[in-house]
mmCIF file of C-alpha atoms in Angstrom:
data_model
loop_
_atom_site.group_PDB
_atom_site.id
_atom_site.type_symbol
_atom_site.label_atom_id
_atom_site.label_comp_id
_atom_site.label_asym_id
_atom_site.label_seq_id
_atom_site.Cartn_x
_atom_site.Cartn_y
_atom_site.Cartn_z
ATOM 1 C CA UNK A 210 117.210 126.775 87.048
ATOM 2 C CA UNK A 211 116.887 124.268 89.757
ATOM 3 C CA UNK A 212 117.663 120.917 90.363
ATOM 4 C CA UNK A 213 117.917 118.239 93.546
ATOM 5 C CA UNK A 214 119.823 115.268 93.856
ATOM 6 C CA UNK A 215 119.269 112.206 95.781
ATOM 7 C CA UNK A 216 121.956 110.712 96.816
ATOM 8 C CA UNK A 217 120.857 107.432 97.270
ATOM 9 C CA UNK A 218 118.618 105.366 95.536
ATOM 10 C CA UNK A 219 117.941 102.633 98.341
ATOM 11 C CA UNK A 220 118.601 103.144 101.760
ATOM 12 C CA UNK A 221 118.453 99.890 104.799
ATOM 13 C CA UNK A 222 118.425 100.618 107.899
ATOM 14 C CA UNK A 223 117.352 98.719 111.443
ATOM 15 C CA UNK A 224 114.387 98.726 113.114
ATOM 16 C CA UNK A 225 115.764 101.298 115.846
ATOM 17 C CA UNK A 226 118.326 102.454 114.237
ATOM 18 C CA UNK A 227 118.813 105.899 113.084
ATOM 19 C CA UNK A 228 117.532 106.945 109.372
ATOM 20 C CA UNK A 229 119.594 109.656 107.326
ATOM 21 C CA UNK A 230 118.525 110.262 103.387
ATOM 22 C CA UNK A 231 120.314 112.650 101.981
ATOM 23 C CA UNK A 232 119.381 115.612 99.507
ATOM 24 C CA UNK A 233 121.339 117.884 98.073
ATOM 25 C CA UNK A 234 120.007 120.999 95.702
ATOM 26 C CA UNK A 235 120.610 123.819 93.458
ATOM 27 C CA UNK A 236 118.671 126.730 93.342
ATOM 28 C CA UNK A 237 118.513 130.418 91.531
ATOM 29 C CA UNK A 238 116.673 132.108 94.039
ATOM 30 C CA UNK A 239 115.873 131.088 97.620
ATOM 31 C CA UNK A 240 114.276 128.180 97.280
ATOM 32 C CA UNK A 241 111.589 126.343 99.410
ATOM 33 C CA UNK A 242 112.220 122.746 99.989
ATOM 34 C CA UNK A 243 110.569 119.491 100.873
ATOM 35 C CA UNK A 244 110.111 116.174 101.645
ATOM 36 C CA UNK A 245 107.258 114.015 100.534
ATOM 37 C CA UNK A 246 106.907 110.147 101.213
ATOM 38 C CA UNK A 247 104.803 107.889 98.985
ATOM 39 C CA UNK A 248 103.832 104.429 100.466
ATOM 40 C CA UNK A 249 103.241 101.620 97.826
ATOM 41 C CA UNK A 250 99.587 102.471 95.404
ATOM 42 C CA UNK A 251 99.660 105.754 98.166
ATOM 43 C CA UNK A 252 99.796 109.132 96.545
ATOM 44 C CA UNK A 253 102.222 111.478 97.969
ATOM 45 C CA UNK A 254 102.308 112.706 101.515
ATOM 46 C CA UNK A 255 104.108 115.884 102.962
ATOM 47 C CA UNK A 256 106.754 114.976 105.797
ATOM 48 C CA UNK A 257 107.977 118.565 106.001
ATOM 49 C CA UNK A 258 109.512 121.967 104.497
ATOM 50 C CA UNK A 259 111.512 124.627 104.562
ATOM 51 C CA UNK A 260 110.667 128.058 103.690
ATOM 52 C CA UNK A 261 113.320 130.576 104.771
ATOM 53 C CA UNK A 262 112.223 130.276 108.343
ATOM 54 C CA UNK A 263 113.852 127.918 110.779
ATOM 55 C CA UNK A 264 116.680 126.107 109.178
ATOM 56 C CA UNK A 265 115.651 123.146 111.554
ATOM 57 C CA UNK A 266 112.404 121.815 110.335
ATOM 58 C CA UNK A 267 110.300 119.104 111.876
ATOM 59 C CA UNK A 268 108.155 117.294 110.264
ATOM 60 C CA UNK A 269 105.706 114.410 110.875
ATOM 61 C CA UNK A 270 106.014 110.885 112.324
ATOM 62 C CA UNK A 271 109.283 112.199 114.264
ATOM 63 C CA UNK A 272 111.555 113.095 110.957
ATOM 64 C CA UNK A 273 113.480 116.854 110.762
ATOM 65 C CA UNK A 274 115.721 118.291 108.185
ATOM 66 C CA UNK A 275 118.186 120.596 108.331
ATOM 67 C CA UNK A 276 118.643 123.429 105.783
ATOM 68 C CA UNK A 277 122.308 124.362 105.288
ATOM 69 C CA UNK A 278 123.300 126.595 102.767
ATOM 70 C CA UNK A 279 126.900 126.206 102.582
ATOM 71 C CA UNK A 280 126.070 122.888 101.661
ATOM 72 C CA UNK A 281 123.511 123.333 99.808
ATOM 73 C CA UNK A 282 121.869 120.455 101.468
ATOM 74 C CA UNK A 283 118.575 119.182 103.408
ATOM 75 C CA UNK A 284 119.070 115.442 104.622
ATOM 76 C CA UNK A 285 116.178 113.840 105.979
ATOM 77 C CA UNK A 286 116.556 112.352 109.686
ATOM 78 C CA UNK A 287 114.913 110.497 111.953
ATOM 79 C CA UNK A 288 116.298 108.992 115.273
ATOM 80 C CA UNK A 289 114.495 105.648 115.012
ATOM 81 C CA UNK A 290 113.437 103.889 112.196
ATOM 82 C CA UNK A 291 110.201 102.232 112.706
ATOM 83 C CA UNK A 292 108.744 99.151 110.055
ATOM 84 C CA UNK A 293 106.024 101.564 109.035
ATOM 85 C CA UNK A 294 108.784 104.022 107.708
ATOM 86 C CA UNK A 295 109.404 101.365 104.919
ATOM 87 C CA UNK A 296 108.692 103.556 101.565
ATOM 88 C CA UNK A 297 109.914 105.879 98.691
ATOM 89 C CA UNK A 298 111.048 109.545 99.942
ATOM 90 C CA UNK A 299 111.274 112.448 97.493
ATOM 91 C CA UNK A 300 113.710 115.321 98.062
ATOM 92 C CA UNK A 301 111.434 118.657 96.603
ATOM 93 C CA UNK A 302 112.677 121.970 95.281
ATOM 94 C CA UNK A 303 110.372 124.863 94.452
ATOM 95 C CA UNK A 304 111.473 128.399 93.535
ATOM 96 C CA UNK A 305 108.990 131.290 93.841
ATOM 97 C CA UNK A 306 111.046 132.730 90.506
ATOM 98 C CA UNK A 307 110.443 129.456 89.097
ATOM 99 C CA UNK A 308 106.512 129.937 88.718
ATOM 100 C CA UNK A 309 105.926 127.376 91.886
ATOM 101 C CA UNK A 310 107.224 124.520 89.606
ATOM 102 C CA UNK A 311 108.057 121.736 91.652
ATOM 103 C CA UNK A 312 111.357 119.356 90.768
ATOM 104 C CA UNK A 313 111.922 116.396 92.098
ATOM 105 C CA UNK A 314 114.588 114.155 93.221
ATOM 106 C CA UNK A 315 114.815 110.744 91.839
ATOM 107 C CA UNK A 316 113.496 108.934 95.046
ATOM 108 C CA UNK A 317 115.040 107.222 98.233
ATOM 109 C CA UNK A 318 114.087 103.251 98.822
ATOM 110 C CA UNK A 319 113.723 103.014 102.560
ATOM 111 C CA UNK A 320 114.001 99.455 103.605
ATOM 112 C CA UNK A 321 113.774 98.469 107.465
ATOM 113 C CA UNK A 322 114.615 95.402 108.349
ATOM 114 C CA UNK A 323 113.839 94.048 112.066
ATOM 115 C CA UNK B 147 91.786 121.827 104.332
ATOM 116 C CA UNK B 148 93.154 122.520 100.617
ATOM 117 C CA UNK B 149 92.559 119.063 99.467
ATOM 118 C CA UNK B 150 92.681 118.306 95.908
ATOM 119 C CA UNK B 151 89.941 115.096 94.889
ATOM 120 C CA UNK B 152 91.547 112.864 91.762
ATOM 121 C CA UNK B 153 89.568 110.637 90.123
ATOM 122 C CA UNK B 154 89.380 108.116 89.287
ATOM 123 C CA UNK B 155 92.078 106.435 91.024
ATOM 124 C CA UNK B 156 92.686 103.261 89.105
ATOM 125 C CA UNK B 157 91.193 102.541 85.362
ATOM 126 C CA UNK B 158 91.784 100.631 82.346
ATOM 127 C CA UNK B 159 91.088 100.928 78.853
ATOM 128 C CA UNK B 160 91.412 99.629 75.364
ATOM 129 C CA UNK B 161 93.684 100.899 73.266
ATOM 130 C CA UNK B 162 92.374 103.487 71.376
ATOM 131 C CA UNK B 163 90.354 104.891 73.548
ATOM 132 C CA UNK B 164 90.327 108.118 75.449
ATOM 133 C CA UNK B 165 90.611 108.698 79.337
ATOM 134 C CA UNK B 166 89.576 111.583 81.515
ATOM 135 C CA UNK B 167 91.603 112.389 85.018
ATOM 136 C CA UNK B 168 89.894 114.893 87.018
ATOM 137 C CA UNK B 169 91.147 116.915 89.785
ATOM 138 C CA UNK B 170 88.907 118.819 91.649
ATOM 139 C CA UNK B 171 89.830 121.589 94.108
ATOM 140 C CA UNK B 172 87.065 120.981 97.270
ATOM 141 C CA UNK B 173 87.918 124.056 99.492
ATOM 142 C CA UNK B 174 90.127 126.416 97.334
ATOM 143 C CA UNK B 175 90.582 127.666 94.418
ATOM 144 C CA UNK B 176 93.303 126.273 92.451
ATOM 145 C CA UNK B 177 94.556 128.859 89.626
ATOM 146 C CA UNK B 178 97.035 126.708 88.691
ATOM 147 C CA UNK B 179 97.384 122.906 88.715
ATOM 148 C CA UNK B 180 100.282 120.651 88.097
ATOM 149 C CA UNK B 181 100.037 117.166 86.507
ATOM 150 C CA UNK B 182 102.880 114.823 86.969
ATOM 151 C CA UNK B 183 103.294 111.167 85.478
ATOM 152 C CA UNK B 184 105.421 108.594 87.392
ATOM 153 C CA UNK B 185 107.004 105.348 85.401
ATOM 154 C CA UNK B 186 107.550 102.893 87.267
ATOM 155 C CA UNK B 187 110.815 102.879 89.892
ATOM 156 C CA UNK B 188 111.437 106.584 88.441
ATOM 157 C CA UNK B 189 110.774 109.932 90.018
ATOM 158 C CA UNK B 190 107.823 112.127 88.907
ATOM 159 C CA UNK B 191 107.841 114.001 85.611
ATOM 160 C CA UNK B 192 106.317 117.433 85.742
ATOM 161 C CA UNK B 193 104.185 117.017 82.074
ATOM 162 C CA UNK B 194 102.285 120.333 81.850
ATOM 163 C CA UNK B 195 100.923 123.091 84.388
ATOM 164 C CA UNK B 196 97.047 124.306 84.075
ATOM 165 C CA UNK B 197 96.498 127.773 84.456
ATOM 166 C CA UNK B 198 92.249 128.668 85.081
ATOM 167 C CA UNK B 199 90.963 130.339 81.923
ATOM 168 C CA UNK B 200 94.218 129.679 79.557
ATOM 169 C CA UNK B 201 96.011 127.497 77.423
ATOM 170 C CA UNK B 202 98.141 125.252 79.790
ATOM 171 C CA UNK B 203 102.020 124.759 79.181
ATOM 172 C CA UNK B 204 103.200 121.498 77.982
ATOM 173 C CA UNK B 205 106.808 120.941 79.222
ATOM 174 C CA UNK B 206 109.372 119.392 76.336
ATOM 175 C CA UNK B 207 108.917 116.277 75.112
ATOM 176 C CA UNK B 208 105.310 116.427 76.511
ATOM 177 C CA UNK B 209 102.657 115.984 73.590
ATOM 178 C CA UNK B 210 100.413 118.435 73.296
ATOM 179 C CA UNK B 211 97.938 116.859 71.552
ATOM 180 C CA UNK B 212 98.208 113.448 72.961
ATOM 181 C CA UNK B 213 97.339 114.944 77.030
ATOM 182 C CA UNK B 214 94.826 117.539 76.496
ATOM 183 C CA UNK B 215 94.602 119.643 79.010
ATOM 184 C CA UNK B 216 91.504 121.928 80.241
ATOM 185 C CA UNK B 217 90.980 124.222 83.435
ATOM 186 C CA UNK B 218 88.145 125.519 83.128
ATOM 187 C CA UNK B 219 87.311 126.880 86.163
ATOM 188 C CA UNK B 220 89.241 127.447 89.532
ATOM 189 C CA UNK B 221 88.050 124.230 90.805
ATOM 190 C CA UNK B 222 88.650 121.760 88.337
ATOM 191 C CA UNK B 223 91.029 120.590 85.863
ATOM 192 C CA UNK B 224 91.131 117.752 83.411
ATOM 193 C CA UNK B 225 93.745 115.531 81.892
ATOM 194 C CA UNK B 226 92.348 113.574 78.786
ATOM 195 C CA UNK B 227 94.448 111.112 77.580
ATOM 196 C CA UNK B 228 93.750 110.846 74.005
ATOM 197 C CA UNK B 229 94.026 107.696 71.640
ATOM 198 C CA UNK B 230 95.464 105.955 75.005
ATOM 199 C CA UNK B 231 98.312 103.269 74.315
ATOM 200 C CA UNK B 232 100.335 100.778 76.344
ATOM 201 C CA UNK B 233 103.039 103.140 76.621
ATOM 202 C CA UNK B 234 100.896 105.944 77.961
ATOM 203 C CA UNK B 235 100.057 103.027 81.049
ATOM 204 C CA UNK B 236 101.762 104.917 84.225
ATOM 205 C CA UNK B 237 100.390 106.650 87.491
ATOM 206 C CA UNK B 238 99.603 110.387 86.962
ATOM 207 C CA UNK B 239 99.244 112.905 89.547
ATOM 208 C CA UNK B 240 98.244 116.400 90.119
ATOM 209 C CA UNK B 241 99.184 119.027 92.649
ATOM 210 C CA UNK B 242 98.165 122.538 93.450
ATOM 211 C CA UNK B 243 99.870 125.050 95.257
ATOM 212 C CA UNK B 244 97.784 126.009 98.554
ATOM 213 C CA UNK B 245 96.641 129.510 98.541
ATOM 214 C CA UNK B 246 98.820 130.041 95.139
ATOM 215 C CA UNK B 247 102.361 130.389 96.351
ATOM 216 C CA UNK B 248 104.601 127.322 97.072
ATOM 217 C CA UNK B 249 105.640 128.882 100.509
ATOM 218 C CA UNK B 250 102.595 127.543 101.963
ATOM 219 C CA UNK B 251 103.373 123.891 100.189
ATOM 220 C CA UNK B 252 101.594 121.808 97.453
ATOM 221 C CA UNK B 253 98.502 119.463 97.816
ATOM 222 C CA UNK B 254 98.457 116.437 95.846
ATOM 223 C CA UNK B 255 95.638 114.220 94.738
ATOM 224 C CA UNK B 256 96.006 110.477 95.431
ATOM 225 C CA UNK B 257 96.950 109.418 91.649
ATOM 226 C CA UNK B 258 95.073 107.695 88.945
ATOM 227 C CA UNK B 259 96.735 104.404 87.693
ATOM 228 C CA UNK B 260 96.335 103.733 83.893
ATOM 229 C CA UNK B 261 96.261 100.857 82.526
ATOM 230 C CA UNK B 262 96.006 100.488 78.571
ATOM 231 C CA UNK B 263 95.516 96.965 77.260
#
């Protein structure tokens, strides 16, 4: 079984300021995980994922995520928040034992105010 | 590449009626498609996975009979919502995973908003 929590439901930040959203998961087998952002009447967009390479991942529009085991984490991060970051993030679990079945996290609010 | 096409991406209807949410596959083949629903301010629900050339699998609580269901080929699967009411009104969503395995990530259409009045 798998499952991902989302720490927080809304998250405000700065414009300039750094962003941290925080994921945490639980997994069966070695899981891939991701990020996706959805921007109001947007569908979803991939920011990045992990798949048993590089714990450090990098993603798009200057956000990484670090995969840590022992914690059984994978925040989200970005140095500095930027007005167009404003919109819901989802924290994304997949196990290939699972049959590629995705589950979701409840969904981060990203407000940034100038 | 691996882009899925929804469509359409907003409609309304009567209640009563039926609706028809297509995703199309336009430069793989999809074997398997997932179709979410998100309510609003919630997280997406997985409601049923499409597998090309079988009966899909209706997660718990999903009804069958109510979201029909057909993947006919590797390119295209359907989502008829059936007898539509208010209740059913919510943005749906499918997803693929590229080249069949989730290591190499999911595509997702761009949603269908329905709107039963």
């Amino acid at each position: 079984a798998q499952s991902v929590t989302q720490l927080d439901s809304h998250v405000s930040v700065s414009e300039g300021t750094p962003v941290l959203l925080r994921c945490n998961y639980s997994s069966s087998y070695s899981p891939s995980l991701f990020w996706y952002v959805q921007h109001p009447n947007k569908g979803l967009q991939l920011l990045l994922k992990y798949t048993s390479a590089a714990t450090l991942v990098k993603g798009i529009n200057g956000f990484e995520a670090e995969f840590k085991k022992s914690e059984t984490s994978f925040h989200l991060t970005k140095p500095s928040a930027h007005m167009s970051d404003a919109a819901e993030y989802f924290c994304v679990v997949s196990e290939e034992g699972g049959g590629n079945k995705l589950t979701f996290g409840t969904g981060t609010q990203l407000k940034v105010e100038l | 590449g691996a882009v899925v096409s929804q469509h359409p991406s907003r409609v309304i209807c009567k209640s009563g009626t039926s609706v028809k949410i297509e995703c199309r596959s336009l430069d793989f083949q999809a074997t398997t498609m997932f179709w979410y629903r998100q309510f609003p301010k919630k997280s997406l629900m997985l409601m049923a996975t499409s597998n090309e050339g079988s009966k899909a699998t209706y997660e718990q609580g999903v009804e069958k009979d109510k979201f029909l269901i057909n993947h006919a080929s590797l390119t295209l699967s359907t989502l008829t919502v059936t007898s539509a009411h208010p209740e059913d009104s919510s943005f749906y969503i499918c997803s693929a995973p590229k080249e069949g395995r989730s290591y190499y990530g999911y595509t997702f259409g761009s949603g269908t908003r329905l709107t039963v009045v």
